[in-house]
Coordinates of C-alpha atoms in Angstrom, one line a residue:
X1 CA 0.0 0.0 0.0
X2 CA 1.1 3.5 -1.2
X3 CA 0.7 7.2 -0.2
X4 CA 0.3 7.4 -4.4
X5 CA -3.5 5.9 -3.2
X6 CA -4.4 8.7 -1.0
X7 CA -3.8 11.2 -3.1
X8 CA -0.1 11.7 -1.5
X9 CA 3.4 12.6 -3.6
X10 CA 6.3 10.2 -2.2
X11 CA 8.4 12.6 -1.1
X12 CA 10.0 11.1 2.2
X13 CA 12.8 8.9 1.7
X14 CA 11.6 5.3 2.6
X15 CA 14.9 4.2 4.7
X16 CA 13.7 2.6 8.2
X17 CA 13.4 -1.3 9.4
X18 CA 11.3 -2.8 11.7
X19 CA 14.9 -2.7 14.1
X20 CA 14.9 0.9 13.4
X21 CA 11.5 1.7 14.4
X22 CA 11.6 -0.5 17.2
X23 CA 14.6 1.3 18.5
X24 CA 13.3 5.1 17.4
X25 CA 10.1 4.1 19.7
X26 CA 12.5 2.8 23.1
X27 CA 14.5 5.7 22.6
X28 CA 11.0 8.1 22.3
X29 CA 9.9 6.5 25.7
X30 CA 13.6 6.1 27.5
X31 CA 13.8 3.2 29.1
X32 CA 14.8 4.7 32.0
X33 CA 11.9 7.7 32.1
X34 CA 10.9 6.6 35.7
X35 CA 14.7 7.9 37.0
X36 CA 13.4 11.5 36.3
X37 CA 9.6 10.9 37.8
X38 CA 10.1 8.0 40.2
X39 CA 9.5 10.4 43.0
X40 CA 5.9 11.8 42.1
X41 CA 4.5 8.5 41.0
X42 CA 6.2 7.1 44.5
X43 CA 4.4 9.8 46.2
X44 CA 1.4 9.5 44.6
X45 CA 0.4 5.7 44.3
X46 CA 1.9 5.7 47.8
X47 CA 5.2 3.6 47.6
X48 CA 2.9 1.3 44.7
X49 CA 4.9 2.7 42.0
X50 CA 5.1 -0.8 39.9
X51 CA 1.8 -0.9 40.0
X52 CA 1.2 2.6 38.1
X53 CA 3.7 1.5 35.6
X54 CA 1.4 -1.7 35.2
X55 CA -1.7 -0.1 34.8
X56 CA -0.2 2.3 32.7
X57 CA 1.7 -0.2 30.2
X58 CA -2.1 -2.0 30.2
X59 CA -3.7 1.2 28.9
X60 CA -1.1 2.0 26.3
X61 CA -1.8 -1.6 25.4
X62 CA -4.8 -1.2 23.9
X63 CA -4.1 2.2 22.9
X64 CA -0.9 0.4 20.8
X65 CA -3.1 -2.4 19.0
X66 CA -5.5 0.4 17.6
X67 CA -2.5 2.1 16.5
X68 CA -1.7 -0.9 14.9
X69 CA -5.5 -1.1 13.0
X70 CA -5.2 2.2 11.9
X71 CA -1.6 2.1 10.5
X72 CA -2.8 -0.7 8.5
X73 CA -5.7 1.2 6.6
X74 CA -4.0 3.8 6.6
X75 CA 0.1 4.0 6.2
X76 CA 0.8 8.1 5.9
X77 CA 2.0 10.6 8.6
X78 CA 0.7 12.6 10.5
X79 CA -0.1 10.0 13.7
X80 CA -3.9 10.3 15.1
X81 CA -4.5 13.1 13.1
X82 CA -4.1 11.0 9.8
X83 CA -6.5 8.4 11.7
X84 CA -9.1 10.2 12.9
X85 CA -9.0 12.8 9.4
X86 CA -9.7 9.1 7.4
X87 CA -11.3 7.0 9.7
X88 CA -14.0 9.8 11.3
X89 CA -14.1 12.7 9.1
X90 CA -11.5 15.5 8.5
X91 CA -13.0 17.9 11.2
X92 CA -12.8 15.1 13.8
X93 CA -9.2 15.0 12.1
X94 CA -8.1 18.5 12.5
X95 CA -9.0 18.5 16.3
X96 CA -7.6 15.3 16.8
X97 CA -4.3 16.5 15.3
X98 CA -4.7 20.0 17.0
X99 CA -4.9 17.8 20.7
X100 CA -1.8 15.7 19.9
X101 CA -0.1 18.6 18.7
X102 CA -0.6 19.8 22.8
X103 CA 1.7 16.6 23.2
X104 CA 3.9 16.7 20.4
X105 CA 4.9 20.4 20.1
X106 CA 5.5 20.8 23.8
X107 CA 7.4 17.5 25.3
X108 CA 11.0 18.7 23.1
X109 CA 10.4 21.9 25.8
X110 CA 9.2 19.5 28.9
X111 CA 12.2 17.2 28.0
X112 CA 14.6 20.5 27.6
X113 CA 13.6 21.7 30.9
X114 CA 13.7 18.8 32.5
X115 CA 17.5 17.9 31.6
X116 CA 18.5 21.8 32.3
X117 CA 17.2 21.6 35.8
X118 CA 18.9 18.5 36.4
X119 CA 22.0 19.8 35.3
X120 CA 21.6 23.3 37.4
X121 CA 23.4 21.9 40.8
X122 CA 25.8 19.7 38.9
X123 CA 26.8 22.7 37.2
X124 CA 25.9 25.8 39.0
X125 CA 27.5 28.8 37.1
X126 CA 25.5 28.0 33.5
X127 CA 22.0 29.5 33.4
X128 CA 19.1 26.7 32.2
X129 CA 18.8 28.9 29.5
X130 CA 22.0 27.9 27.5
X131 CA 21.4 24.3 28.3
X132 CA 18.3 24.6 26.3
X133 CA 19.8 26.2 23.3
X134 CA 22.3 23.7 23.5
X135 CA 20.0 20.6 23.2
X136 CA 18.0 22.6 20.6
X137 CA 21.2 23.2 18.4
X138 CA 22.2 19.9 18.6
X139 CA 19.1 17.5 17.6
X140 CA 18.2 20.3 15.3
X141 CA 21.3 19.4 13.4
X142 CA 20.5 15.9 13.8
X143 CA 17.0 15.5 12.6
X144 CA 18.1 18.0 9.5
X145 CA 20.7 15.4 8.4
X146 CA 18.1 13.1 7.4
X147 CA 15.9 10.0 9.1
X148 CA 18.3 7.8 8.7
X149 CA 21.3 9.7 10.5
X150 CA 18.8 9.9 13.1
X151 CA 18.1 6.0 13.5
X152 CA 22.1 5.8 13.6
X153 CA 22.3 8.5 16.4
X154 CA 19.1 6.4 18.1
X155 CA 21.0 3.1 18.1
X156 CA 24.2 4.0 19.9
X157 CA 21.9 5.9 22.7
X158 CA 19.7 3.0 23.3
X159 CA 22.7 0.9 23.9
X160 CA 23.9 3.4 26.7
X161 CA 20.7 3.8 28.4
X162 CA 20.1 -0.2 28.6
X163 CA 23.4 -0.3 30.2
X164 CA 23.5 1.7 32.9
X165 CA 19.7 0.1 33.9
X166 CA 21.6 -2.3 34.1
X167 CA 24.0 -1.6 36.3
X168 CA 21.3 0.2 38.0
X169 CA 19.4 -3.3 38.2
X170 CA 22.1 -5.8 39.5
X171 CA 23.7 -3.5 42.2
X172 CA 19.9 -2.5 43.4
X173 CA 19.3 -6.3 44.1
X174 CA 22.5 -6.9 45.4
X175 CA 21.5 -3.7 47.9
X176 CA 18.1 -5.4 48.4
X177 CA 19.1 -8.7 49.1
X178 CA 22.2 -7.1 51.5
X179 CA 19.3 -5.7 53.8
X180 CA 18.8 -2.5 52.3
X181 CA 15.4 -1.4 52.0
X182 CA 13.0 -4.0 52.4
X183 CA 15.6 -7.0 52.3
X184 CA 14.2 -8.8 49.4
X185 CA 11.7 -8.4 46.6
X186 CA 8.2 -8.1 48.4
X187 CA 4.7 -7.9 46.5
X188 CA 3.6 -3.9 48.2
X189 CA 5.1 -1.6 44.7
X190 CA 2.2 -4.1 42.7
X191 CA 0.0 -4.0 45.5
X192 CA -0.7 -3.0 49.3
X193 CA -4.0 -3.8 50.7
X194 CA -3.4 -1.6 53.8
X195 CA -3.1 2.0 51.1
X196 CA -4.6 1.0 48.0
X197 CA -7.3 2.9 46.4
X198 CA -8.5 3.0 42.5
X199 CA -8.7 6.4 43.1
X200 CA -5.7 7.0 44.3
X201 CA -3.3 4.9 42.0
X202 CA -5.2 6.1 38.5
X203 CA -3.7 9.8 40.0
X204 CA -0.3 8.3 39.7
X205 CA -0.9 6.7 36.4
X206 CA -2.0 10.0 35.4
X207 CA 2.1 10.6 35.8
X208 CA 3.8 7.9 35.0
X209 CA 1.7 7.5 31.7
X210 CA 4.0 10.4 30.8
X211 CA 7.2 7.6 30.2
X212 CA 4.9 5.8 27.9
X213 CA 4.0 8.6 25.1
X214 CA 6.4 8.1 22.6
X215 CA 5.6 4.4 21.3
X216 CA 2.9 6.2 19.7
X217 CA 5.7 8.5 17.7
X218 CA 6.5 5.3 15.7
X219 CA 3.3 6.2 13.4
X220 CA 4.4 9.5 12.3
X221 CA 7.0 7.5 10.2
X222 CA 4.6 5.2 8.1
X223 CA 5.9 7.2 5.1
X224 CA 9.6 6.4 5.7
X225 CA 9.2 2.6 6.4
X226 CA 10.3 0.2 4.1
X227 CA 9.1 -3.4 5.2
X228 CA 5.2 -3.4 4.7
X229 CA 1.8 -1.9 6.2
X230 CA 2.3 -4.5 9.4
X231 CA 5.9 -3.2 10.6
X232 CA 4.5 0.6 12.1
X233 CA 1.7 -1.6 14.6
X234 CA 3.9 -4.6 15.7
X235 CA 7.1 -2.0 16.3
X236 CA 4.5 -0.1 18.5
X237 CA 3.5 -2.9 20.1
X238 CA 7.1 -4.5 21.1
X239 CA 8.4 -1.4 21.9
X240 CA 5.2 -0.8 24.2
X241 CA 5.8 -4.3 26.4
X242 CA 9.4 -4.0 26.5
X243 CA 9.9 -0.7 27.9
X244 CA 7.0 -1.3 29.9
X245 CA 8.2 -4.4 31.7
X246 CA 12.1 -2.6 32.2
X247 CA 10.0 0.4 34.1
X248 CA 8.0 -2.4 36.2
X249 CA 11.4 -3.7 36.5
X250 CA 13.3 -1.3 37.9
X251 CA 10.3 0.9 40.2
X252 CA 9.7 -2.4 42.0
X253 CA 13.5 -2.8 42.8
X254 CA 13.8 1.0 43.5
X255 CA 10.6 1.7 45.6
X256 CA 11.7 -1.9 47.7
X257 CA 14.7 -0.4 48.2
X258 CA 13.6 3.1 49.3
X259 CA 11.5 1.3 51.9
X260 CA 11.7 3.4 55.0
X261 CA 13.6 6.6 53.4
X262 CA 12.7 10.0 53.4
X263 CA 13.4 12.1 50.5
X264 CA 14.3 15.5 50.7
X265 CA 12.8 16.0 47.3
X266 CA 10.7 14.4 45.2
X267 CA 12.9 15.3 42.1
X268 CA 15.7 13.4 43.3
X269 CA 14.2 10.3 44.7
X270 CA 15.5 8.2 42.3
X271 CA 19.0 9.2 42.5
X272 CA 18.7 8.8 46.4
X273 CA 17.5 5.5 46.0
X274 CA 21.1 4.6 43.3
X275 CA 23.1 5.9 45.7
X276 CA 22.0 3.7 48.6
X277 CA 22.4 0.6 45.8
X278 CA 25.7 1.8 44.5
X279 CA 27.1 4.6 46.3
X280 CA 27.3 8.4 45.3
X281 CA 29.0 7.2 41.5
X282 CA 25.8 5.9 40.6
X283 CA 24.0 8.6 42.2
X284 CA 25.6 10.9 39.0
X285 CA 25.4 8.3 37.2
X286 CA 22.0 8.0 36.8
X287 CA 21.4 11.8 36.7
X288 CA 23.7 12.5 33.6
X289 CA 21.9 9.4 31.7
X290 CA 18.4 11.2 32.7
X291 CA 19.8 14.5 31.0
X292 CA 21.5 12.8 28.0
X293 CA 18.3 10.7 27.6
X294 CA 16.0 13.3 27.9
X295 CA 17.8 16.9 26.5
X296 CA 19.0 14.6 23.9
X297 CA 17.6 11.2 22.9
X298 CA 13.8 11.7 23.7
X299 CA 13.9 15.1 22.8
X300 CA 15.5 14.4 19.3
X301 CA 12.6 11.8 18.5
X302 CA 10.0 14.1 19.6
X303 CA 11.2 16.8 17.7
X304 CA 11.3 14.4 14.6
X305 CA 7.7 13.2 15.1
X306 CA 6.2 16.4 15.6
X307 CA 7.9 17.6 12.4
X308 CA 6.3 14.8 10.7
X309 CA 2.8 15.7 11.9
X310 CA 3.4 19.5 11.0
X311 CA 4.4 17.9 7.1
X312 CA 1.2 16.0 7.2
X313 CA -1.0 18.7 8.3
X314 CA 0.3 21.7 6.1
X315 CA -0.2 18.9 3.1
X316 CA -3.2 18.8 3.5
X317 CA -3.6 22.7 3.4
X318 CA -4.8 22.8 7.4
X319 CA -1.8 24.5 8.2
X320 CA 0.7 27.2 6.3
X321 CA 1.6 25.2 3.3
X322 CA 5.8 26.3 3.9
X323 CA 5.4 23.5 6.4
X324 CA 5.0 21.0 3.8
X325 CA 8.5 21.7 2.3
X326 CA 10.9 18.9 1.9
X327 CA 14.3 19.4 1.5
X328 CA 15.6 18.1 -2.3
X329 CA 18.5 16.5 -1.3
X330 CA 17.8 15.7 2.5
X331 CA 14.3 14.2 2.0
X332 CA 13.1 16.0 5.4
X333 CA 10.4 18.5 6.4
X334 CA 13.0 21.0 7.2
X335 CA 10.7 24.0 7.2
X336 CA 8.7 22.2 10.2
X337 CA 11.8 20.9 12.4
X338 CA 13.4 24.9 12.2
X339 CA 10.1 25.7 13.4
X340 CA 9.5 23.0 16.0
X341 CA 12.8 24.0 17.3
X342 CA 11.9 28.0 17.4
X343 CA 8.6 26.5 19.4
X344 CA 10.8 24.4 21.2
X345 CA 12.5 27.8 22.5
X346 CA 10.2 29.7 23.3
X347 CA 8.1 27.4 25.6
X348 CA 11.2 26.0 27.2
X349 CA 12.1 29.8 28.2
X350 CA 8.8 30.4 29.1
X351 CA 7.7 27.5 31.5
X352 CA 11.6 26.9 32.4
X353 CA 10.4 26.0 36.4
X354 CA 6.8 25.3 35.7
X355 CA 7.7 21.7 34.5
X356 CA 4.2 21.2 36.6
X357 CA 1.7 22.7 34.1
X358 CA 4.3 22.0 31.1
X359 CA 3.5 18.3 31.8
X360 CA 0.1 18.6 32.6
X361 CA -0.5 20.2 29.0
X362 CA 1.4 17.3 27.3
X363 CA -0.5 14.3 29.2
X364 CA -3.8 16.0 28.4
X365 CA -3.0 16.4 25.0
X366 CA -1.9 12.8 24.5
X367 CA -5.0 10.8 26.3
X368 CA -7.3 12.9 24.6
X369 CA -6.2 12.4 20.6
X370 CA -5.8 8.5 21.8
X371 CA -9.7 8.4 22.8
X372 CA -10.1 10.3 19.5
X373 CA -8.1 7.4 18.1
X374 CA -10.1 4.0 19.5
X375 CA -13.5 6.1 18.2
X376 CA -11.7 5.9 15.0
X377 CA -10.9 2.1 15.2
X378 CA -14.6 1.6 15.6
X379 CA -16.1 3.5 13.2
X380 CA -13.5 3.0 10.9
X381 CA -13.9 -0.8 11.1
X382 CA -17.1 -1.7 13.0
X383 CA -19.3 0.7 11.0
X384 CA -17.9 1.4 7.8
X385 CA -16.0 -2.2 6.8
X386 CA -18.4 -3.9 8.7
X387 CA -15.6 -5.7 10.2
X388 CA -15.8 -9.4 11.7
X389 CA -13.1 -8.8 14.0
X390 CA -14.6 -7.9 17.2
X391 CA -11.6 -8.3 19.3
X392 CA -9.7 -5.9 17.8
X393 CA -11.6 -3.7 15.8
X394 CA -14.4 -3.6 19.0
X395 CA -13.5 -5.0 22.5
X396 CA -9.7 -3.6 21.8
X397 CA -10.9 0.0 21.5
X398 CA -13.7 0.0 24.0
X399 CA -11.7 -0.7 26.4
X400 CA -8.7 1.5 26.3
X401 CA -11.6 4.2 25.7
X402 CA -12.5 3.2 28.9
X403 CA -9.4 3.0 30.8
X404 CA -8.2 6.1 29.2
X405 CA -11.1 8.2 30.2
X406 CA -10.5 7.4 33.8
X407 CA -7.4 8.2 33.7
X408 CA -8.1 11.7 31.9
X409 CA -11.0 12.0 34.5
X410 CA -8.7 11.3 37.9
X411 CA -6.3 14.3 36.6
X412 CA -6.8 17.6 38.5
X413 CA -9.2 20.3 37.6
X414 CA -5.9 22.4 36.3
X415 CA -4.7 20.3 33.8
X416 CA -7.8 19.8 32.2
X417 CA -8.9 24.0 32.3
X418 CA -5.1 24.5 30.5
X419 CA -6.0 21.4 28.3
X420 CA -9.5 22.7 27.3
X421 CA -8.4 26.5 26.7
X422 CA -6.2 24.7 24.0
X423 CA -8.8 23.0 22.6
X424 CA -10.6 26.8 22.4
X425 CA -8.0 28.5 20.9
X426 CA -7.7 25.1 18.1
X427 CA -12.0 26.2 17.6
X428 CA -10.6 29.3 17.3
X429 CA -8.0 28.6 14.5
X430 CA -10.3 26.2 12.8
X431 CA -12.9 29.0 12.4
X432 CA -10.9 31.6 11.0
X433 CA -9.3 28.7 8.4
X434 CA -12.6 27.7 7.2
X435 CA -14.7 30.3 7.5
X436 CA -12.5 33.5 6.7
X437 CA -9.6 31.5 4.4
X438 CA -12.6 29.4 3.0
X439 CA -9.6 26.4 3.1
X440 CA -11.4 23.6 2.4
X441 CA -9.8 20.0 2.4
X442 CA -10.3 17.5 -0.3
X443 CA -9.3 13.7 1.0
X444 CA -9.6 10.1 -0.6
X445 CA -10.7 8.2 2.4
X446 CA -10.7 4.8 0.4
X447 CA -8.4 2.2 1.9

């Protein structure tokens, strides 16, 4: 299946593997993400930290097979707002893209801010500021180069990050099993009978679903795979369960081991916790793989993917057509990563120490275009195909609906007042477009 059949020029080279999406996906959800947030989902699930992760890796689940269905009918970027434009109608499209773009356009900046405040007592006398041009600058370059220099830069990352887990992982049992912490492995990170609450561990979820966007990502490069329709939805998938299980992995050894500690802050938790299992070396250890991982590897993913759904969008007229651009000898939307990067600077100045709200916006912006996504699976399938396969074209979607919207629903009255007043101002846009610009957007929706 083509891009030709939707109406689509092949611009984009086709370069990428199923071993390169797999890896671009780990590397979009670092598979050590619970370092930086270990803390707040501790605090919040109340020491059942494993358990979030669970729940959360459940959700995504779902979430990932109806990626999978979608990707299938319909192999183009542009992510859930491709999905929803073809499997709904293109109005349902636009807002869908306009929600993930919330996510999207913003976590380069959350992931910026992130690594510039972790670096800010290691290294006191450079402002956050120049960190964040800094990472900027440097995946900038990286992403202009081309998909594949990307995947290259992606592969020698992933292999750093899976080491020091590693390391983090054998000394951490070692600690356990030495009578640190709780002494041994015990069942209370999955599940304490004496604190839990539904209530109370969908709140955490609420964070730690943060480490999982990114597997998601993988669809924005349906245009630049090579091996078939099938290889976007089962890289999604394995990269879903296997950073999922490493971040069950590693919160159930860490918040076992933190048994009985009191953390001085909630943003260092983690790196307390490594330096009780391997002494103050793995304590920096851990805290320069967060800031590599995040300023560098997640963020340079992100910026790619978002780039990707600018391309798809401005194709199809629903954004300023210089978007669309691809560079002649690059093959890259090189227009919309220079511009995802000038975004990427002035929200990381803006919110630099309001990661709070920053992360708020992204999660909201996420679980919403994935709801939009499973109503897309079903409609798409159920009531247009008339589809026999109820499992995933039916049960599938209902249920991460389901799970998603109680998720969305335990987040606090904030996040979704900042997530809303985006969704205004993307009414907003959409009004002016079609009723002043009279744009009007022309799709083949056959698959």
């Amino acid at each position: 299946m083509s891009v030709e059949q939707f109406g689509y020029k092949q611009e984009l080279h086709r370069a990428l593997t199923f071993k390169d999406l797999l890896i671009y996906g780990m590397i979009f959800m670092v598979p050590i993400a619970p370092f930086g947030v270990f803390g707040y989902v501790w605090d919040g699930a109340k020491g059942m930290v494993a358990l979030a992760y669970f729940i959360g890796m459940v959700a995504m689940f779902f979430t990932a097979m109806s990626y999978w269905s979608m990707s299938r009918a319909f192999p183009v970027s542009g992510s859930v707002y491709a999905y929803a434009q073809r499997g709904i109608h293109p109005v349902v499209g636009f807002f869908a893209g306009w929600l993930i773009l919330l996510d999207y356009i913003l976590v380069p900046s959350l992931l910026y801010i992130v690594s510039a405040a972790a670096l800010a007592p290691m290294v006191p006398g450079v402002p956050g500021w120049v960190w964040i041009v800094g990472f900027i600058a440097i995946n900038s370059l990286i992403n202009l180069k081309g998909i594949t220099f990307t995947a290259k830069a992606n592969n020698t990352i992933l292999i750093a990050e899976i080491v020091v887990l590693a390391i983090f992982v054998v000394l951490g049992l070692i600690a356990l099993y030495s009578g640190q912490g709780a002494g041994h492995l015990t069942l209370n990170p999955l599940y304490n009978p004496e604190k839990f609450s539904l209530p109370l561990v969908m709140g955490a979820v609420s964070i730690a679903v943060l480490s999982f966007l990114g597997f998601d990502g993988i669809s924005t490069l349906s245009e630049e795979t090579k091996d078939g329709v099938d290889t976007v939805g089962k890289a999604s998938l394995v990269a879903l369960i296997l950073v999922g299980s490493l971040f069950i992995l590693q919160t159930w050894i860490a918040a076992d081991l933190s048994q009985g500690m009191t953390f001085t802050s909630l943003d260092t938790a983690f790196y307390d916790t490594a330096n009780l299992a391997g002494g103050q070396w793995l304590k920096y250890v851990t805290m320069w793989s967060t800031v590599i991982s995040w300023g560098i590897a997640n963020a340079l993913v992100a910026q790619a993917a978002v780039s990707r759904i600018l391309y798809a969008m401005a194709r199809d007229k629903q954004l300023p057509a210089l978007l669309a651009k691809v560079h002649p000898r690059l093959k890259t939307p090189y227009i919309s990563t220079l511009f995802v990067a000038l975004i990427s600077l002035a929200s990381g100045l803006w919110f630099y120490g309001d990661i709070d709200n920053l992360s708020r916006l992204v999660n909201f912006g996420a679980l919403m275009g994935f709801l939009v996504l499973h109503i897309a699976v079903i409609n798409h399938y159920m009531l247009r195909q008339k589809s026999r396969n109820l499992l995933m074209h039916l049960v599938f979607p209902v249920i991460g609906f389901c799970i998603i919207s109680f998720v969305i629903y335990e987040m606090d009255v904030e996040a979704k007042i900042l997530g809303l007043s985006w969704l205004a101002l993307g009414i907003v846009y959409y009004v002016v477009m079609r009723v002043l610009l009279k744009r009007n957007v022309v799709l083949n929706l056959e698959s």
